[in-house]
Amino acid sequence: MTTVDTFSEGRSLRRIREDRTPSAAIGYSDPPKGAAEKAARANDGKPRRPRSVSGVALLPFLLPVTLVLLWQAGSSFGFISDRIMPSPVAVVAAFWERLLSGELARDVGVSGARALSGLLIGGSIGFLLGIANGVSKLSEQLTDTTLQMLRTIPHLAMIPLVILWFGIGEEAKLFLTSLGVLFPIYLNTYHGVKNVDRDLIEMGRIYGMSGWSLFRKVIFPGALPSIFVGLRYALGIMWLTLIVSETIAANSGIGYMANTAREFMMTDVVVLALVIYAVLGKLADVIARTLERAALSWNPAYQR
Amino acid sequence: MPVGPYQSPLAFISDAELDAHHAAQPVDYQAAPQPAGLKLRGVEKRFGDNLVLRGLDLDVPAGQFLAIVGKSGCGKSTLLRLLVGLDEPTGGRIEFVDEEGEAAEPNSRIVFQEPRLLPWFSVADNVAVGLGDGVPKAFGRREAERALKGVQLSEKSKEWPSKLSGGQRQRVALARALVSRPGLLALDEPLGALDALTRIGMQDLVTNVWRELGFTAVLVTHDVAEAVHLADRVIVLDEGRISLDLEIPRDQPRRHGDPVLAELEGSLLDTILGKA
Ligand SMILES: Nc1ncnc2c1ncn2[C@@H]1O[C@H](COP(=O)(O)OP(=O)(O)OP(=O)(O)O)[C@@H](O)[C@H]1O
Ligand SMILES: [Mg+2]
């Protein structure tokens, strides 16, 4: 009999369903790793090393490093007043001092715990609502319109009301953070479930899946790319909400650290707080990306 | 409905023990395939005002390879969906019979034009989906490997579907349909999207598995040559009725370019295009 293998490699005219990646493209701006090397190879098909690997890799850091050096020089030569902007060295010194005293660990820990618990509570509610409304018509009709209306209220606009309800304690921050992350997670989960390929669901039913097994094998994995988009969006909102609410009222955390420092005109600590927020935000995003890559390794968009 | 990930009650049993278990006590899903014949009486399907099938009468003996051809929109897919129970007829009835003509419960499967593989499952796990929920994991894995061997894709069992070519994906879909040893296999233009050479290879594959497993096959195709090459019998569907019912008097395997088959192909095309 004919060996099918010799004929079938790579000659299909089929539209390739599995290659469609509905939500993978939203919001990812970084070019895939190794794109430069691929481009270099494309010309003659032979792998050719870029002239200097380290040179290419370091290029993106050229500008920030130069800026920091200029900033340091400006401070050292007295062009920039300490009141307006501390020197980078002063920021590093402030970092070291607070690290040794243990204050830094405490404040970062408190802020991190707030962020995480807000994400957990708001994220779970949003996720469960998204799944329920994507799967059940009844649930969708009951709650979707309401959620879509609530979504249009900027959650930070509720701060006065939240202070009236909860005072300025932990509950207020938890409530705001949860509220902030709820909607992006809800919307993307709902959208993801709604957009799972109908043909795949029909296939699942033909092969006897229903209820939990249909959800576990078809609907949830199909919605996962979109859920991750929601998660990463929610992480941004989570930090933003936390910064605002910690700055308004807190007696611990990074926002508190920055606020007290402002009262004493310690600009180095204020800038340190900014840097820490940035690092935490980046860290959260890197973790989410890593999870995403691991969970979506089947998706050609995440294969290297 | 179970509320946790499926945990087979046999998960702790080794493959060897499982073999012994199955030998001592044959399980349903491992039973030899029982080809299911078809008996259609006045089958009608209506979508609103659109009467797509107008009283079909058709007898398909168990184990036959039937091909259905006809113009686009004549109701071929609709008929297949009725046969595998994806839709209900609005009139008439469909009965399944075994080789002796007694009423039987069919184990029917369908392969579509698109492979419909789960992109997040490996090739082997996709095939194991064909065994249904609730089979022991070790058993599912072994049956999947066996079915993949049958479609000559053993070496791809751990790949993601996105890494396969179109023809290979369609073979995985075929393995998934065959792994449960169906009595009736419906094929809705399964090769329609493949290029000519891949297609010839796939046709031989379909013929071989059909001869080996002995299920009843109902193939919808828009390619008359393919119908004549593969089937025992070809029917032409036109305006919701069977306008031609033709036996193909040639044993398998058939040669491409057989003059008798070419003749039959010509007369079938004439009927479909209304020149006869
Ligand atoms: N779910 C549906 N709802 C309404 N009308 C339908 C539905 N499915 C099929 N039809 C109609 O039934 C008719 C036959 O459709 P069917 O898909 O069976 O054609 P076909 O013979 O398979 O055509 P093709 O060769 O193009 O696949 C068409 O007119 C189509 O519009
Ligand atoms: Mg069709």
Coordinates of C-alpha atoms and ligand atoms in Angstrom, one line a residue:
Chain A
M1 CA 0.0 0.0 0.0
T2 CA 1.1 3.6 -0.5
T3 CA 2.9 5.1 2.4
V4 CA 0.9 8.1 3.2
D5 CA 3.8 9.8 5.0
T6 CA 5.7 10.6 1.8
F7 CA 2.8 12.5 0.5
S8 CA 1.4 14.3 3.3
E9 CA 4.3 16.4 4.7
G10 CA 3.4 20.0 4.6
R11 CA 1.4 20.1 1.4
S12 CA -2.0 20.6 2.9
L13 CA -4.3 23.2 1.5
R14 CA -6.4 23.0 4.6
R15 CA -7.2 26.0 6.6
I16 CA -5.5 25.2 9.8
R17 CA -7.9 25.7 12.7
E18 CA -5.6 24.9 15.5
D19 CA -3.3 27.7 14.4
R20 CA -5.8 30.4 15.1
T21 CA -5.0 32.1 18.3
P22 CA -8.0 34.2 19.1
S23 CA -6.7 36.3 22.0
A24 CA -3.0 35.6 21.9
A25 CA -2.3 38.8 20.0
I26 CA -4.1 41.2 22.3
G27 CA -1.7 43.4 24.3
Y28 CA 1.6 41.7 23.6
S29 CA 4.0 44.2 22.3
D30 CA 7.4 42.6 23.0
P31 CA 8.7 40.9 19.9
P32 CA 9.3 37.2 20.3
K33 CA 12.7 36.2 21.6
G34 CA 15.2 35.3 19.0
A35 CA 13.5 37.2 16.2
A36 CA 16.7 39.0 15.3
E37 CA 18.6 35.8 14.9
K38 CA 15.8 34.4 12.8
A39 CA 15.8 37.4 10.5
A40 CA 19.6 37.1 10.2
R41 CA 19.2 33.5 9.1
A42 CA 16.4 34.1 6.7
N43 CA 18.7 35.5 3.9
D44 CA 20.6 32.5 2.9
G45 CA 19.2 29.7 5.0
K46 CA 22.5 29.2 6.8
P47 CA 22.6 29.9 10.4
R48 CA 24.8 33.0 10.8
R49 CA 25.8 34.4 14.1
P50 CA 25.1 38.1 14.6
R51 CA 28.4 39.9 14.7
S52 CA 28.3 40.4 18.4
V53 CA 25.6 38.6 20.4
S54 CA 26.3 40.6 23.6
G55 CA 26.3 43.9 21.7
V56 CA 22.8 43.2 20.3
A57 CA 21.5 42.0 23.7
L58 CA 22.8 45.1 25.5
L59 CA 21.5 47.6 23.0
P60 CA 18.1 48.1 24.7
F61 CA 19.9 49.1 28.0
L62 CA 22.0 51.8 26.4
L63 CA 19.5 54.5 26.8
P64 CA 18.4 53.9 30.4
V65 CA 22.0 53.5 31.6
T66 CA 23.0 56.8 29.8
L67 CA 20.0 58.6 31.4
V68 CA 20.9 57.3 34.9
L69 CA 24.5 58.4 34.4
L70 CA 23.4 61.9 33.2
W71 CA 21.1 62.1 36.2
Q72 CA 23.9 61.2 38.6
A73 CA 26.2 63.7 36.9
G74 CA 23.5 66.4 37.1
S75 CA 23.1 65.7 40.8
S76 CA 26.8 65.5 41.6
F77 CA 27.5 68.8 39.8
G78 CA 24.6 70.5 41.5
F79 CA 22.4 71.1 38.5
I80 CA 19.5 69.1 40.0
S81 CA 18.5 70.0 43.6
D82 CA 18.1 67.2 46.1
R83 CA 14.7 68.7 47.0
I84 CA 13.4 67.9 43.5
M85 CA 15.2 64.8 42.7
P86 CA 17.7 62.8 44.7
S87 CA 20.7 61.3 43.0
P88 CA 20.7 57.7 42.0
V89 CA 23.4 57.0 44.5
A90 CA 21.2 58.5 47.3
V91 CA 18.3 56.2 46.2
V92 CA 20.6 53.2 46.4
A93 CA 21.8 54.3 49.8
A94 CA 18.2 54.7 51.0
F95 CA 17.5 51.2 49.7
W96 CA 20.4 49.7 51.6
E97 CA 19.6 51.5 54.8
R98 CA 16.0 50.3 54.8
L99 CA 16.9 46.9 53.8
L100 CA 19.3 46.5 56.8
S101 CA 16.8 48.0 59.2
G102 CA 14.1 45.5 58.0
E103 CA 11.6 48.3 57.3
L104 CA 11.7 47.6 53.6
A105 CA 10.9 43.9 53.9
R106 CA 8.0 44.7 56.2
D107 CA 6.5 47.4 53.9
V108 CA 7.0 45.3 50.7
G109 CA 5.5 42.3 52.5
V110 CA 2.4 44.2 53.7
S111 CA 1.8 45.7 50.2
G112 CA 2.4 42.4 48.5
A113 CA -0.1 40.6 50.8
R114 CA -2.7 43.3 50.1
A115 CA -2.2 43.0 46.4
L116 CA -2.3 39.3 46.4
S117 CA -5.4 39.0 48.6
G118 CA -7.2 41.5 46.5
L119 CA -6.3 39.6 43.4
L120 CA -7.4 36.4 44.9
I121 CA -10.8 37.6 46.0
G122 CA -11.7 39.8 43.1
G123 CA -10.1 37.4 40.6
S124 CA -12.0 34.4 41.9
I125 CA -15.3 36.2 41.8
G126 CA -14.6 37.5 38.3
F127 CA -13.5 34.1 37.1
L128 CA -16.4 32.2 38.5
L129 CA -18.9 34.8 37.2
G130 CA -17.2 34.7 33.8
I131 CA -17.4 30.9 33.7
A132 CA -21.0 30.8 34.9
N133 CA -22.2 33.4 32.4
G134 CA -20.3 31.9 29.6
V135 CA -21.8 28.4 30.2
S136 CA -25.3 29.2 31.5
K137 CA -27.8 31.2 29.7
L138 CA -29.8 31.8 32.8
S139 CA -26.8 33.1 34.8
E140 CA -25.9 35.3 31.9
Q141 CA -29.3 36.9 31.7
L142 CA -29.4 37.4 35.4
T143 CA -26.1 39.1 35.9
D144 CA -24.3 40.1 32.7
T145 CA -26.2 43.4 32.1
T146 CA -25.7 44.4 35.7
L147 CA -22.0 43.6 35.6
Q148 CA -21.6 45.5 32.3
M149 CA -23.2 48.6 33.9
L150 CA -21.1 48.4 37.1
R151 CA -18.0 48.0 34.9
T152 CA -18.4 51.5 33.6
I153 CA -17.9 53.1 37.0
P154 CA -14.2 53.9 37.6
H155 CA -13.6 52.0 40.7
L156 CA -11.2 54.7 42.1
A157 CA -14.2 57.1 42.0
M158 CA -15.7 55.1 44.8
I159 CA -12.9 56.0 47.3
P160 CA -15.0 58.5 49.2
L161 CA -17.8 56.0 49.6
V162 CA -15.4 53.2 50.5
I163 CA -13.9 55.4 53.2
L164 CA -17.4 56.0 54.6
W165 CA -18.1 52.3 54.6
F166 CA -14.9 50.8 55.8
G167 CA -12.9 53.7 57.2
I168 CA -9.3 53.7 56.2
G169 CA -8.4 50.2 57.3
E170 CA -7.4 47.1 55.4
E171 CA -11.0 46.4 54.3
A172 CA -11.1 49.5 52.2
K173 CA -7.9 48.6 50.3
L174 CA -9.0 45.0 49.9
F175 CA -12.4 46.1 48.6
L176 CA -10.9 48.5 46.1
T177 CA -8.3 46.1 44.8
S178 CA -10.8 43.3 44.5
L179 CA -13.3 45.5 42.7
G180 CA -10.5 46.7 40.3
V181 CA -9.4 43.2 39.3
L182 CA -12.8 41.7 39.1
F183 CA -13.9 43.3 35.8
P184 CA -11.0 42.5 33.5
I185 CA -10.9 38.9 34.7
Y186 CA -14.7 38.6 34.4
L187 CA -14.8 40.1 30.9
N188 CA -12.0 38.1 29.5
T189 CA -13.1 34.8 31.1
Y190 CA -16.6 35.3 29.8
H191 CA -15.3 36.3 26.3
G192 CA -13.0 33.3 26.3
V193 CA -15.7 30.8 27.2
K194 CA -18.1 32.3 24.7
N195 CA -15.6 32.1 21.9
V196 CA -14.6 28.4 22.3
D197 CA -14.8 26.8 18.9
R198 CA -18.4 25.5 18.5
D199 CA -17.2 22.6 16.4
L200 CA -14.9 21.4 19.1
I201 CA -17.8 21.5 21.6
E202 CA -19.9 19.5 19.2
M203 CA -17.0 17.0 18.8
G204 CA -16.8 16.7 22.5
R205 CA -20.5 15.9 22.8
I206 CA -20.2 13.3 20.0
Y207 CA -17.6 11.5 22.0
G208 CA -19.7 11.5 25.1
M209 CA -18.4 14.4 27.0
S210 CA -20.8 16.5 29.0
G211 CA -20.9 18.6 32.1
W212 CA -17.6 18.6 34.0
S213 CA -15.6 16.6 31.5
L214 CA -16.7 18.8 28.6
F215 CA -15.7 21.8 30.7
R216 CA -12.3 20.4 31.7
K217 CA -11.3 19.0 28.4
V218 CA -12.7 21.6 25.9
I219 CA -14.2 24.7 27.4
F220 CA -11.7 25.7 30.0
P221 CA -8.5 25.1 27.9
G222 CA -10.2 26.9 25.0
A223 CA -10.9 29.9 27.2
L224 CA -7.5 29.9 28.8
P225 CA -5.6 32.2 26.4
S226 CA -8.3 34.9 27.0
I227 CA -8.3 34.3 30.7
F228 CA -4.5 35.0 30.8
V229 CA -5.0 38.2 28.9
G230 CA -7.5 39.2 31.6
L231 CA -5.1 38.2 34.4
R232 CA -2.3 40.3 33.1
Y233 CA -4.5 43.3 32.6
A234 CA -5.8 42.8 36.1
L235 CA -2.3 42.8 37.5
G236 CA -1.8 46.3 36.2
I237 CA -5.0 47.5 37.8
M238 CA -4.1 45.7 41.0
W239 CA -0.9 47.7 41.5
L240 CA -2.5 51.0 40.4
T241 CA -5.3 50.6 42.9
L242 CA -3.0 49.6 45.7
I243 CA -0.7 52.6 45.1
V244 CA -3.6 55.0 45.1
S245 CA -5.3 53.6 48.2
E246 CA -2.0 53.3 50.2
T247 CA -1.1 56.8 49.3
I248 CA -4.5 58.1 50.5
A249 CA -4.5 56.3 53.8
A250 CA -2.3 53.7 55.3
N251 CA 0.0 53.1 58.3
S252 CA 2.1 50.5 56.6
G253 CA 3.2 49.4 53.2
I254 CA 5.1 51.0 50.4
G255 CA 2.6 53.9 49.9
Y256 CA 2.9 54.7 53.6
M257 CA 6.6 54.7 53.3
A258 CA 6.5 57.1 50.4
N259 CA 4.0 59.4 52.2
T260 CA 5.9 59.7 55.4
A261 CA 9.1 60.3 53.5
R262 CA 7.3 63.2 51.7
E263 CA 6.4 64.8 55.0
F264 CA 10.1 64.8 55.9
M265 CA 11.2 65.8 52.4
M266 CA 13.1 62.6 51.9
T267 CA 13.0 62.5 48.1
D268 CA 15.3 59.5 48.0
V269 CA 12.8 57.3 49.8
V270 CA 10.0 58.6 47.6
V271 CA 11.9 57.7 44.5
L272 CA 12.8 54.3 46.1
A273 CA 9.1 53.6 46.5
L274 CA 8.5 54.3 42.8
V275 CA 11.3 52.0 41.9
I276 CA 9.9 49.2 44.1
Y277 CA 6.4 49.6 42.7
A278 CA 7.9 49.3 39.2
V279 CA 9.9 46.2 40.1
L280 CA 6.9 44.5 41.8
G281 CA 4.8 45.3 38.8
K282 CA 7.4 43.8 36.4
L283 CA 7.8 40.8 38.6
A284 CA 4.1 40.1 38.7
D285 CA 4.0 40.3 34.9
V286 CA 7.0 38.0 34.5
I287 CA 5.3 35.4 36.7
A288 CA 2.1 35.7 34.8
R289 CA 4.0 35.3 31.5
T290 CA 5.8 32.3 32.7
L291 CA 2.6 30.7 33.8
E292 CA 1.0 31.6 30.5
R293 CA 3.9 30.0 28.5
A294 CA 3.7 26.8 30.6
A295 CA -0.1 26.5 30.4
L296 CA -0.4 27.4 26.7
S297 CA 2.6 25.4 25.4
W298 CA 0.2 23.7 22.9
N299 CA -0.4 27.1 21.3
P300 CA 1.9 27.8 18.3
A301 CA 2.0 31.4 19.4
Y302 CA 3.9 30.4 22.6
Q303 CA 6.2 27.8 21.0
R304 CA 9.8 28.8 20.2
Chain B
M1 CA -21.8 14.2 37.5
P2 CA -18.4 13.7 39.0
V3 CA -17.0 16.8 40.7
G4 CA -13.2 16.2 40.4
P5 CA -10.8 15.3 37.6
Y6 CA -11.5 11.8 36.5
Q7 CA -9.6 9.2 38.6
S8 CA -9.9 5.8 37.1
P9 CA -10.7 3.1 39.7
L10 CA -8.1 1.1 37.9
A11 CA -5.4 3.7 37.8
F12 CA -3.2 1.8 40.3
I13 CA -3.2 -1.3 38.2
S14 CA -0.1 -2.0 35.9
D15 CA -0.5 -2.7 32.2
A16 CA 0.2 -6.4 32.7
E17 CA -2.4 -6.6 35.4
L18 CA -4.8 -4.8 33.1
D19 CA -4.2 -7.3 30.3
A20 CA -5.0 -10.1 32.7
H21 CA -8.0 -8.3 33.9
H22 CA -9.3 -7.8 30.3
A23 CA -8.6 -11.4 29.4
A24 CA -10.5 -12.7 32.3
Q25 CA -13.4 -10.3 31.9
P26 CA -13.8 -8.8 28.5
V27 CA -14.9 -5.2 28.8
D28 CA -17.6 -3.7 26.6
Y29 CA -15.4 -1.1 24.9
Q30 CA -13.0 -3.7 23.8
A31 CA -15.6 -5.9 22.2
A32 CA -15.1 -6.8 18.5
P33 CA -16.8 -4.4 16.2
Q34 CA -20.3 -5.3 15.2
P35 CA -21.0 -3.7 11.8
A36 CA -24.4 -1.9 11.9
G37 CA -26.6 -1.9 8.8
L38 CA -29.1 0.9 8.1
K39 CA -32.8 0.9 7.3
L40 CA -34.2 4.2 6.4
R41 CA -38.0 4.5 5.9
G42 CA -39.5 7.7 4.6
V43 CA -36.9 9.8 6.3
E44 CA -37.6 13.5 6.1
K45 CA -35.8 16.5 7.4
R46 CA -37.1 20.0 7.3
F47 CA -35.5 23.3 8.4
G48 CA -38.4 25.7 8.7
D49 CA -39.9 25.9 5.2
N50 CA -36.9 24.2 3.7
L51 CA -37.6 20.5 3.1
V52 CA -34.1 19.1 2.7
L53 CA -34.8 15.4 2.7
R54 CA -38.0 14.3 1.1
G55 CA -38.8 10.8 2.2
L56 CA -35.7 8.7 1.8
D57 CA -35.9 4.9 1.7
L58 CA -32.6 3.2 1.9
D59 CA -31.2 -0.2 3.0
V60 CA -27.5 -0.5 3.7
P61 CA -26.4 -4.0 4.7
A62 CA -24.0 -4.3 7.6
G63 CA -20.4 -3.9 6.5
Q64 CA -21.1 -2.2 3.2
F65 CA -19.1 0.8 2.0
L66 CA -21.7 3.3 0.7
A67 CA -20.8 6.6 -1.0
I68 CA -23.2 9.5 -1.3
V69 CA -22.6 12.1 -4.0
G70 CA -24.7 15.0 -5.1
K71 CA -24.7 18.7 -5.8
S72 CA -23.7 21.1 -3.0
G73 CA -26.7 21.8 -0.7
C74 CA -28.6 18.7 -1.7
G75 CA -28.6 17.4 1.9
K76 CA -25.7 15.0 2.1
S77 CA -24.4 16.4 5.4
T78 CA -27.9 16.7 6.8
L79 CA -28.4 13.0 6.1
L80 CA -25.1 12.0 7.8
R81 CA -25.9 14.0 10.9
L82 CA -29.2 12.1 11.1
L83 CA -27.4 8.8 10.7
V84 CA -25.1 9.4 13.6
G85 CA -27.8 10.9 15.8
L86 CA -26.5 14.5 15.8
D87 CA -30.0 15.6 14.6
E88 CA -33.4 14.0 14.6
P89 CA -35.4 13.4 11.4
T90 CA -38.7 15.4 11.2
G91 CA -40.4 12.5 9.6
G92 CA -39.9 8.7 9.0
R93 CA -37.5 6.6 10.9
I94 CA -33.9 5.2 10.9
E95 CA -33.3 1.7 12.2
F96 CA -30.0 -0.1 12.7
V97 CA -29.6 -3.8 12.0
D98 CA -26.8 -6.3 12.6
E99 CA -25.5 -8.7 10.1
E100 CA -28.5 -11.0 10.5
G101 CA -30.9 -8.2 10.0
E102 CA -31.9 -8.0 13.7
A103 CA -32.4 -4.7 15.3
A104 CA -29.1 -3.4 16.8
E105 CA -27.6 -0.6 18.9
P106 CA -25.0 1.0 16.7
N107 CA -21.8 2.5 17.9
S108 CA -21.5 5.2 15.3
R109 CA -18.8 7.8 14.7
I110 CA -18.4 10.6 12.3
V111 CA -15.3 12.2 10.7
F112 CA -15.8 15.8 9.5
Q113 CA -14.0 17.7 6.8
E114 CA -12.0 19.5 9.5
P115 CA -10.2 17.2 11.9
R116 CA -11.6 19.0 15.0
L117 CA -8.7 18.0 17.2
L118 CA -8.2 19.5 20.7
P119 CA -5.1 21.7 20.2
W120 CA -4.3 21.4 23.9
F121 CA -4.2 17.6 23.9
S122 CA -1.3 15.6 22.5
V123 CA -2.0 13.5 19.4
A124 CA -2.4 10.3 21.6
D125 CA -4.7 12.1 24.1
N126 CA -6.8 13.3 21.2
V127 CA -7.2 9.7 19.9
A128 CA -8.0 8.6 23.5
V129 CA -11.0 11.0 23.5
G130 CA -12.6 8.5 21.0
L131 CA -12.8 6.0 23.8
G132 CA -15.3 8.2 25.7
D133 CA -15.1 9.3 29.3
G134 CA -14.3 6.9 32.1
V135 CA -11.9 4.4 30.6
P136 CA -8.8 3.5 32.6
K137 CA -5.9 5.7 31.7
A138 CA -3.4 3.0 30.9
F139 CA -5.9 1.2 28.7
G140 CA -6.7 4.5 26.8
R141 CA -3.1 5.2 26.2
R142 CA -2.5 1.7 24.8
E143 CA -5.6 1.7 22.6
A144 CA -4.6 5.2 21.3
E145 CA -1.1 4.0 20.4
R146 CA -2.6 1.0 18.6
A147 CA -5.1 3.1 16.6
L148 CA -2.2 5.5 15.7
K149 CA -0.2 2.6 14.4
G150 CA -3.2 1.8 12.3
V151 CA -3.0 5.2 10.6
Q152 CA 0.8 5.1 10.5
L153 CA 1.3 7.9 12.9
S154 CA 2.9 6.2 15.8
E155 CA 5.9 8.5 15.8
K156 CA 3.7 11.6 16.3
S157 CA 1.8 10.4 19.3
K158 CA 3.4 12.9 21.7
E159 CA 3.2 15.9 19.3
W160 CA 0.8 18.8 19.6
P161 CA -1.8 18.7 16.7
S162 CA -0.5 22.1 15.5
K163 CA 2.8 20.5 14.6
L164 CA 1.1 18.1 12.1
S165 CA 0.3 18.6 8.4
G166 CA -3.3 18.7 7.3
G167 CA -3.2 15.1 6.1
Q168 CA -1.7 13.9 9.3
R169 CA -4.3 15.7 11.4
Q170 CA -7.1 14.1 9.4
R171 CA -5.5 10.7 10.1
V172 CA -5.5 11.5 13.8
A173 CA -9.2 12.3 13.5
L174 CA -9.7 9.0 11.7
A175 CA -7.8 7.1 14.5
R176 CA -10.0 8.9 17.1
A177 CA -13.1 7.7 15.3
L178 CA -11.8 4.1 14.9
V179 CA -10.3 3.6 18.4
S180 CA -13.7 2.7 19.8
R181 CA -14.2 0.2 17.0
P182 CA -17.4 1.7 15.6
G183 CA -20.0 -0.4 13.8
L184 CA -20.9 2.6 11.6
L185 CA -18.5 5.2 10.4
A186 CA -19.8 8.3 8.7
L187 CA -17.3 10.4 6.8
D188 CA -18.3 13.9 5.6
E189 CA -15.9 14.9 2.9
P190 CA -13.0 13.8 5.1
L191 CA -10.5 14.2 2.3
G192 CA -12.1 17.3 0.7
A193 CA -9.5 19.7 1.9
L194 CA -6.4 17.6 1.1
D195 CA -4.2 17.9 -2.0
A196 CA -4.4 15.3 -4.7
L197 CA -1.5 13.2 -3.7
T198 CA -2.2 13.2 0.1
R199 CA -5.7 12.2 -0.9
I200 CA -4.7 9.1 -2.8
G201 CA -2.7 7.9 0.2
M202 CA -5.6 8.6 2.5
Q203 CA -8.1 6.8 0.2
D204 CA -5.9 3.7 0.4
L205 CA -5.8 4.1 4.2
V206 CA -9.5 4.3 4.5
T207 CA -10.0 1.2 2.3
N208 CA -7.5 -0.7 4.4
V209 CA -9.0 0.1 7.8
W210 CA -12.4 -0.6 6.4
R211 CA -11.4 -4.0 5.2
E212 CA -9.6 -4.8 8.4
L213 CA -12.2 -3.6 10.9
G214 CA -15.3 -4.4 8.9
F215 CA -17.5 -1.5 9.9
T216 CA -20.3 -0.1 7.8
A217 CA -19.0 3.0 6.1
V218 CA -21.0 5.9 4.7
L219 CA -18.9 8.4 2.8
V220 CA -20.0 11.7 1.6
T221 CA -17.8 13.2 -1.1
H222 CA -18.0 15.7 -3.9
D223 CA -15.4 13.7 -5.9
V224 CA -17.2 11.1 -8.0
A225 CA -13.9 9.4 -8.9
E226 CA -13.2 9.0 -5.2
A227 CA -16.7 7.5 -4.6
V228 CA -16.3 5.0 -7.4
H229 CA -12.8 4.1 -6.2
L230 CA -13.7 3.4 -2.6
A231 CA -17.3 2.3 -2.4
D232 CA -19.3 -0.9 -3.0
R233 CA -22.2 1.2 -3.9
V234 CA -22.8 4.8 -4.8
I235 CA -26.0 6.7 -4.4
V236 CA -26.8 10.1 -5.9
L237 CA -28.9 12.5 -3.9
D238 CA -30.9 15.1 -5.7
E239 CA -33.5 17.5 -4.4
G240 CA -33.8 15.4 -1.2
R241 CA -34.4 12.1 -3.1
I242 CA -32.2 9.3 -4.3
S243 CA -31.9 9.7 -8.0
L244 CA -29.5 6.9 -8.7
D245 CA -28.4 3.8 -6.8
L246 CA -25.3 2.1 -8.4
E247 CA -23.4 -1.0 -7.3
I248 CA -19.7 -0.9 -8.1
P249 CA -18.9 -4.5 -9.3
R250 CA -15.2 -4.5 -8.5
D251 CA -13.2 -6.0 -5.7
Q252 CA -10.9 -4.0 -3.4
P253 CA -8.2 -3.0 -3.7
R254 CA -8.9 -1.1 -7.0
R255 CA -6.5 0.3 -9.5
H256 CA -6.5 4.0 -10.3
G257 CA -7.4 4.3 -14.0
D258 CA -9.5 1.1 -14.3
P259 CA -11.5 1.6 -17.5
V260 CA -14.7 0.0 -16.0
L261 CA -14.5 2.4 -13.1
A262 CA -13.9 5.3 -15.4
E263 CA -17.0 4.3 -17.4
L264 CA -19.1 4.3 -14.2
E265 CA -17.7 7.6 -13.1
G266 CA -18.7 9.1 -16.4
S267 CA -22.3 7.9 -16.2
L268 CA -22.6 9.1 -12.6
L269 CA -21.3 12.5 -13.5
D270 CA -23.9 12.7 -16.3
T271 CA -26.7 11.8 -13.9
I272 CA -25.6 14.4 -11.4
L273 CA -25.3 17.2 -14.0
G274 CA -28.6 16.1 -15.5
K275 CA -27.3 15.0 -18.9
A276 CA -28.6 11.5 -18.8
Ligands
LIG1 N1 -28.9 23.8 10.8 C1 -29.6 24.1 9.7 N2 -30.5 25.1 9.7 C2 -31.2 25.5 8.6 N3 -30.9 25.0 7.4 C3 -30.0 24.0 7.2 C4 -29.2 23.6 8.4 N4 -28.3 22.7 8.0 C5 -28.5 22.5 6.6 N5 -29.5 23.4 6.2 C6 -29.9 23.5 4.8 O1 -30.1 22.2 4.3 C7 -29.7 22.1 3.0 C8 -28.7 21.0 2.8 O2 -27.5 21.3 3.5 P1 -26.3 20.2 3.6 O3 -25.3 20.8 4.5 O4 -26.9 18.9 4.0 O5 -25.8 20.2 2.1 P2 -24.7 19.3 1.5 O6 -25.3 18.4 0.5 O7 -23.9 18.7 2.6 O8 -23.8 20.4 0.7 P3 -22.3 20.5 0.6 O9 -21.9 19.5 -0.5 O10 -22.1 21.9 0.1 O11 -21.6 20.2 1.9 C9 -29.1 23.5 2.6 O12 -30.1 24.2 1.9 C10 -28.9 24.2 4.0 O13 -29.2 25.5 3.9
MG2 MG -21.9 19.0 3.4

